[in-house]
Every structure is written in structure tokens, then in C-alpha cells.
C-alpha atoms as one frame of an Amber mdcrd trajectory, in Angstrom:
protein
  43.401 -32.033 230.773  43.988 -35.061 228.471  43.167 -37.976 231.013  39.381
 -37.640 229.813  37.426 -40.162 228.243  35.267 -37.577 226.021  37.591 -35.617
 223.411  36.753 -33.784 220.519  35.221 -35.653 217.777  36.312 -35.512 214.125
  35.011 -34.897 211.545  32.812 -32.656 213.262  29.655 -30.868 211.827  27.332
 -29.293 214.249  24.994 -28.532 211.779  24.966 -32.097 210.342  24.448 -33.108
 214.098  21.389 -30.494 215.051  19.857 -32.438 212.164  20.369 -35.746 213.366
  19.144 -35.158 216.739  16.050 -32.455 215.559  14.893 -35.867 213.145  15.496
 -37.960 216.553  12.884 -36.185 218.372  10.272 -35.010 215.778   7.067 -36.769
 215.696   5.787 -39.284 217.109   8.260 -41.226 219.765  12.142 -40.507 220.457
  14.912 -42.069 218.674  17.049 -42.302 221.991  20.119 -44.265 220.758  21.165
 -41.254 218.026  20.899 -38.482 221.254  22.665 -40.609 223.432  25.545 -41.200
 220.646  25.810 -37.928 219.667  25.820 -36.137 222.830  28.191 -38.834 224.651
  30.630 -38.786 221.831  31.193 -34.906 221.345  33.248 -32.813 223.827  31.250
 -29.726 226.128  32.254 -27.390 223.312  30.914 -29.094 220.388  27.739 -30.110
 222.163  27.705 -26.027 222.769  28.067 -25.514 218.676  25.532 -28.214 218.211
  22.832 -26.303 220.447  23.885 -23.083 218.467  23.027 -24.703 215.055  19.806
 -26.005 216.356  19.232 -22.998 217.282  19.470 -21.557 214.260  18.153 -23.736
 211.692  15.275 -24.665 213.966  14.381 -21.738 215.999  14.149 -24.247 218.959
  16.253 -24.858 222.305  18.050 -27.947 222.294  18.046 -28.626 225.978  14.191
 -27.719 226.028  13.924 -30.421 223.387  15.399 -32.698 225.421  13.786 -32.131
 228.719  10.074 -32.818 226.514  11.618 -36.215 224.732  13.286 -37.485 227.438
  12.721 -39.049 230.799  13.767 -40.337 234.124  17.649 -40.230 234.502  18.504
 -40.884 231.057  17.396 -36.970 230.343  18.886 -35.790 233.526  21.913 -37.379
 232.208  21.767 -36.033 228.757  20.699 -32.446 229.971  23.495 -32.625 232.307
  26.046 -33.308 229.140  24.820 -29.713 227.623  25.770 -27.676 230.350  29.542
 -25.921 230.205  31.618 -27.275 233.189  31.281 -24.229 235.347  27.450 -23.919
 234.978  27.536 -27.663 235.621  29.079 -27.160 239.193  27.540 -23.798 239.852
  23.905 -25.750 239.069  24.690 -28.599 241.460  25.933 -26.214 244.076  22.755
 -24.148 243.294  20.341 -27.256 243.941  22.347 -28.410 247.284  21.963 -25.378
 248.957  18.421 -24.587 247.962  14.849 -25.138 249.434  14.599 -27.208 252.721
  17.854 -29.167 253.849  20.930 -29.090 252.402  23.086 -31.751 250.258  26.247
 -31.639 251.979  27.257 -34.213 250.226  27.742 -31.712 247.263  29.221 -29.406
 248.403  31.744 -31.617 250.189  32.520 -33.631 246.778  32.900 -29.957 244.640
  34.791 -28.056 246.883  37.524 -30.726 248.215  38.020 -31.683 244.716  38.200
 -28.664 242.539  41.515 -26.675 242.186  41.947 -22.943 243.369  41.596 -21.809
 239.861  38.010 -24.168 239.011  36.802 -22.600 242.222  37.244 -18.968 240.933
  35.585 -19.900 237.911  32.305 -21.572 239.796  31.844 -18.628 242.251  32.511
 -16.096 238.958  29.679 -18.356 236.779  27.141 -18.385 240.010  27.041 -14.884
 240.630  26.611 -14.658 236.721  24.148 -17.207 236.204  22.290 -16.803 239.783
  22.851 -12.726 240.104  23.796 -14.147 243.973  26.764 -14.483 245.838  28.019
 -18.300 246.218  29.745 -18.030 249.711  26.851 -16.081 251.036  24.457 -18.620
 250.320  26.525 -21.606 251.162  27.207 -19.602 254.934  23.565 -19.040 254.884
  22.844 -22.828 254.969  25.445 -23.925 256.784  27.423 -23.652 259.957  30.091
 -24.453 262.739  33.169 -25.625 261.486  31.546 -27.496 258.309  30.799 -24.311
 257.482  34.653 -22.517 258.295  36.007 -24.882 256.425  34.137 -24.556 253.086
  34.343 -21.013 253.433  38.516 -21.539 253.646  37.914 -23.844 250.176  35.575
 -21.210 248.419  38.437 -18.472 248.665  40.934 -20.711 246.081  43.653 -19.652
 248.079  45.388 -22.454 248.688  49.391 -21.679 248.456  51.171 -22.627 244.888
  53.435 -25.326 244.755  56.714 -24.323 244.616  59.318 -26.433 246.451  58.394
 -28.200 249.638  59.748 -26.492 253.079  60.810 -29.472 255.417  60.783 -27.497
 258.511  57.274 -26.289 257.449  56.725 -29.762 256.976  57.679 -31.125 260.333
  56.114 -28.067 261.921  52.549 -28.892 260.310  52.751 -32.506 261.386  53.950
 -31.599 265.047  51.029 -29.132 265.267  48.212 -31.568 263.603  49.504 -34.332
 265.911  49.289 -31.794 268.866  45.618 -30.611 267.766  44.397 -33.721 268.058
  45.882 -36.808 269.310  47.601 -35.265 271.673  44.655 -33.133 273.125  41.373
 -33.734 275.051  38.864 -32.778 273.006  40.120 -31.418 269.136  41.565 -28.241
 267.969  39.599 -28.319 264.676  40.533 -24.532 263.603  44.562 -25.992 263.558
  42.741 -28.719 260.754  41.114 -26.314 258.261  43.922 -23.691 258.430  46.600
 -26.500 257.680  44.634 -28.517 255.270  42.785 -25.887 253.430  45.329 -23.470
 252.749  49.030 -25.473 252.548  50.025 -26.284 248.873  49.482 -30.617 247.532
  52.757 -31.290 247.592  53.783 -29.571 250.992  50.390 -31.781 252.716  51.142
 -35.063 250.851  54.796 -34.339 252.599  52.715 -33.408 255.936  50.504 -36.950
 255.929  54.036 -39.204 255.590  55.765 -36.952 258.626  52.408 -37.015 260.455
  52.431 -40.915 259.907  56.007 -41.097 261.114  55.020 -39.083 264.704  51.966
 -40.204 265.379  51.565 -43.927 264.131  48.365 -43.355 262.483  47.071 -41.919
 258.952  46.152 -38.360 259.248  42.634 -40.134 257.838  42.232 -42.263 260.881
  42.857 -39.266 263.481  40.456 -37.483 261.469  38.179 -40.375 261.707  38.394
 -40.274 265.699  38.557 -36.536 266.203  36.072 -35.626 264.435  32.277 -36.365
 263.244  29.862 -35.312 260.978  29.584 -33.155 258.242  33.168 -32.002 259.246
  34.516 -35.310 259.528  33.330 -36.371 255.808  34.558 -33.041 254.024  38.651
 -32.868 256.347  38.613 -36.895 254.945  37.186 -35.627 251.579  39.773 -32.915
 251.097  42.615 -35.519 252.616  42.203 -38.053 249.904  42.172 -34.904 247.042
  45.356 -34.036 248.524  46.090 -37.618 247.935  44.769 -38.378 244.910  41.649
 -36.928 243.096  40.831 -39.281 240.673  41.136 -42.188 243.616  38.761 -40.053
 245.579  36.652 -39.890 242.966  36.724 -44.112 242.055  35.951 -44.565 245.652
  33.237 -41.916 245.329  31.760 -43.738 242.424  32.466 -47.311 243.942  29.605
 -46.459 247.149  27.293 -44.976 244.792  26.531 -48.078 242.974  27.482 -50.473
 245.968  24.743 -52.083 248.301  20.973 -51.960 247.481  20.060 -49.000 245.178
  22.032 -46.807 243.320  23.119 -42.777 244.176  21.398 -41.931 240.304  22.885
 -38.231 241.381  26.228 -38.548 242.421  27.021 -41.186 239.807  25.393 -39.005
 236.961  27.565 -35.538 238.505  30.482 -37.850 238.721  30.578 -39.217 235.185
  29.611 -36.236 233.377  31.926 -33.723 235.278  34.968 -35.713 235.225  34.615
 -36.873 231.736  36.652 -34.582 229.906  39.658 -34.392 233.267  40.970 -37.303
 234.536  37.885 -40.459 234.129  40.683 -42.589 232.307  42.620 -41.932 235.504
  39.614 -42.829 238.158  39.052 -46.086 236.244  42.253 -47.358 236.724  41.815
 -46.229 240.168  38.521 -48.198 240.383  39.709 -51.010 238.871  42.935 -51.134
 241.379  41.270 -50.544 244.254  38.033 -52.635 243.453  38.876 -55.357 242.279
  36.726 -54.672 239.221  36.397 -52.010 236.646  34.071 -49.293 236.382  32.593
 -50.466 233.429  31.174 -53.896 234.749  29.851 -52.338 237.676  27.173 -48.991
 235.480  26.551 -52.252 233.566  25.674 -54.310 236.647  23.737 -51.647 238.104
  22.087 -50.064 235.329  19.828 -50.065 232.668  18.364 -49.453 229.081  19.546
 -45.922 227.400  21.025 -44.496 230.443  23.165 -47.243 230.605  24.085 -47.430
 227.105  25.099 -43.396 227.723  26.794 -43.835 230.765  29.197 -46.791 229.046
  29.533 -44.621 225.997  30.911 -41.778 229.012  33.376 -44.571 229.917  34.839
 -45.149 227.434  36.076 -48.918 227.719  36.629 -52.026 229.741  39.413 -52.510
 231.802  39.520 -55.895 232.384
């Protein structure tokens, strides 16, 4: 990945950094700006080395340290920043499917986004980290088709790309088109067989033939056929198909929009995507809004979470 806003930092010196941020919290009262500048500005590797020196020259955990200095969302934001990407998404999905109710929300946003290969990694970390079995928990808290189609997503399965089939192609469409339009009531099985297993290229290929039979985006039929937590992960997974780091502007767009802020999905959002594609989603965000990412964490935001959330992004783009 080299569309991320984080990269490594040189000259890097974990040790020199463990110092910095072990002075930072010793005492009396935090010295927030030097946490927030060293942890925003080194990459998930170096902030690893950095705990590993603390470790060592202090005999203390890092992330404990932070969790006693630090409060509110500025230390979920900074604890969030130490963990590897895997354990990252293998923690969210953890805390979505745990205790009463369940975030669908997350598991909608990490499974339609995350390639075959990140998936195989997250289930691998969770049944490491959580000595449990991700897809048995998630079918355990879920169910109906919601719950067919993440299971479809948590096998990574989805074919390779390698050259686009037209007949395929057509075929998908006609059958999609038939599976719903076309039919009273919805054939939602037809839905997360085609659009949880077919290759990116080969669906992108399906949503322009399906728009030249039916009349409609695939997105709108979805938006009539179906409802729900179904509805919101077959759109979810249509616009990854599309284009993940648009999904993921538009993601970050409605958590700051209207009264309140989603503190949650914009801290997941900005930490998980900074070292992928966040250069990407801002120029997605500042296409499709009609302002840039930046203005809007500084409109909706404040004091050092703010100042570490704008360090995350990296720039203006207006």
C-alpha cells in the first residue's frame, strides 16, 4: 500500500522515542501534544518497536501507560494507533459481536471492505488472540440472510481476477435482474452468491450490463428489494466493488454529518485506513463533498483528539 497518509518516519529511534513519551507521562499531568506527535507520525511497525523499547528500558507497558494518562476519545484514539492492523480489526469485530446486541454496523464496514487475503489474516489473528473461532461467533449473533452473506465474506473466497468472461458477465446481470426486478418478492440467495464470490473486475463489468438491462443501478434495486441489515451490507459490498476508498469517504462523510459525531466509526476509519489508501478517500471526500476531510474533523472536533486526528490526515485539500 503506498496511498497512506502515515509512512515510516526517518530518522527513526525507538528508544529515543520511549523516552520522549515515558517523560510525557511521568509525574504530575500529561504532556499530550508529544504522544499525539509521536504516535500519529510513526507507522504500526515503529509504534510496535517503540512499545518494545519502553518495554525494556522501563519495565512498563506502553499501552497501559496510555490507558492511565489518557482520556475520553483522545486515548481511545491513541490506544487504537498501537494495535497491529489485524488485532485492530479482530478487536473491533471482537467488541461488535460481544455482550448484548450486536454492531452490525461493524461488521458490515470490515467485511465488505477487506480483501480475501486481509480476511484470512483477521480470522487467523482472532482465533490467536481470542482462542475462538470468528465465523462461529459472528453466526452465533447473527442470522437470516445478513448472516449468509457474511458468512460467504468470512471465507475470502472471492474468485481472482484474471480476465473478465463477457458471457459470464451478461449471464450474472440477466440472473440479478431476474432475482429481483423481475420477481415478486426477491431471490436474495442469487445476490450473495453473485456478489460475494465473483472477482472486482468481473462485478464492476456486471453493474454496467445490469444498468444496460434493467435501467436502474444495481444500488437502487438493492435499495427496493431489500431492507435491513441485508440491505446496508449487499449496498456496502456494492460500492467496495466500486470503489473502497469512496465507500469509505462516504462512510466518514455521515459520521461527522448532522448533530453529533459517530466518535467510533470515525476513530476505526482513520486509524485503519491510514497506512492503505486515506490519501485516496480524501480525494474521494473532497470530490464527492464538496469539501475536504480535513475542514470537516476540524469542524467537528476538538482539543488533542483533533490535533491527532489532523496529524492522521495528513493535509488540506482545498
Amino acid at each position: 500500500y503506498t496511498r497512506g497518509t502515515v509512512t515510516a518516519f526517518a530518522p527513526f529511534d525507538a528508544r529515543a522515542d520511549a523516552e520522549a513519551l515515558r517523560k510525557a507521562m511521568k509525574g504530575l499531568g500529561t504532556d499530550e501534544e508529544t504522544v499525539l506527535t509521536i504516535l500519529t507520525t510513526r507507522n504500526n511497525a515503529q509504534r510496535q518497536e517503540i512499545a518494545s523499547a519502553f518495554k525494556t528500558l522501563f519495565g512498563r507497558d506502553l499501552v497501559d501507560d496510555l490507558k492511565s494518562e489518557l482520556t475520553g476519545k483522545f486515548e481511545t484514539l491513541m490506544v487504537s494507533l498501537m494495535r497491529p492492523a489485524y488485532i485492530f480489526d479482530a478487536h473491533a469485530l471482537k467488541h461488535a459481536i460481544k455482550g448484548a446486541g450486536t454492531n452490525e454496523k461493524v461488521l458490515t464496514e470490515i467485511l465488505a471492505s477487506r480483501t480475501p487475503a486481509e480476511v484470512q489474516n483477521i480470522k487467523q489473528v482472532y482465533q490467536q488472540e481470542y482462542e475462538a473461532d470468528l465465523e462461529d461467533k459472528i453466526t452465533g449473533e447473527t442470522s437470516g440472510h445478513f448472516q449468509r452473506l457474511l458468512v460467504v465474506l468470512l471465507q475470502g473466497n472471492r474468485d481472482p481476477d484474471v480476465g473478465v468472461d463477457e458471457a459470464l458477465v451478461e449471464q450474472d446481470a440477466q440472473v440479478l435482474f431476474r432475482a429481483g426486478e423481475l420477481k415478486w418478492g426477491t431471490d436474495e440467495e442469487k445476490f450473495i452468491t453473485i456478489l460475494g464470490t465473483r472477482s472486482v473486475s468481473h462485478l464492476r463489468r456486471v453493474f454496467d450490463k445490469y444498468m444496460t438491462i434493467s435501467g436502474f443501478q444495481i444500488e437502487e434495486t438493492i435499495d427496493r428489494e431489500t431492507s435491513g441489515d441485508l440491505e446496508r451490507l449487499l449496498l456496502a459490498v456494492v460500492k467496495c466493488i466500486r470503489s473502497v476508498p469512496a465507500y469509505f469517504a462516504e462512510t466518514l462523510y455521515y459520521s461527522m454529518k448532522g448533530a453529533g459525531t459517530d466518535d467510533d466509526t470515525l476513530i476505526r476509519v482513520m486509524v485503519s485506513r491510514s497506512e492503505v489508501d486515506l490519501l485516496d478517500i480524501r480525494q474521494e471526500f473532497r470530490k464527492n463533498f464538496a469539501k475536504s476531510l480535513y475542514q470537516m474533523i476540524q469542524k467537528d472536533t476538538s482539543g488533542d483528539y483533533r490535533k491527532a486526528l489532523l496529524l492522521l490526515c495528513g493535509g488540506d485539500d482545498d
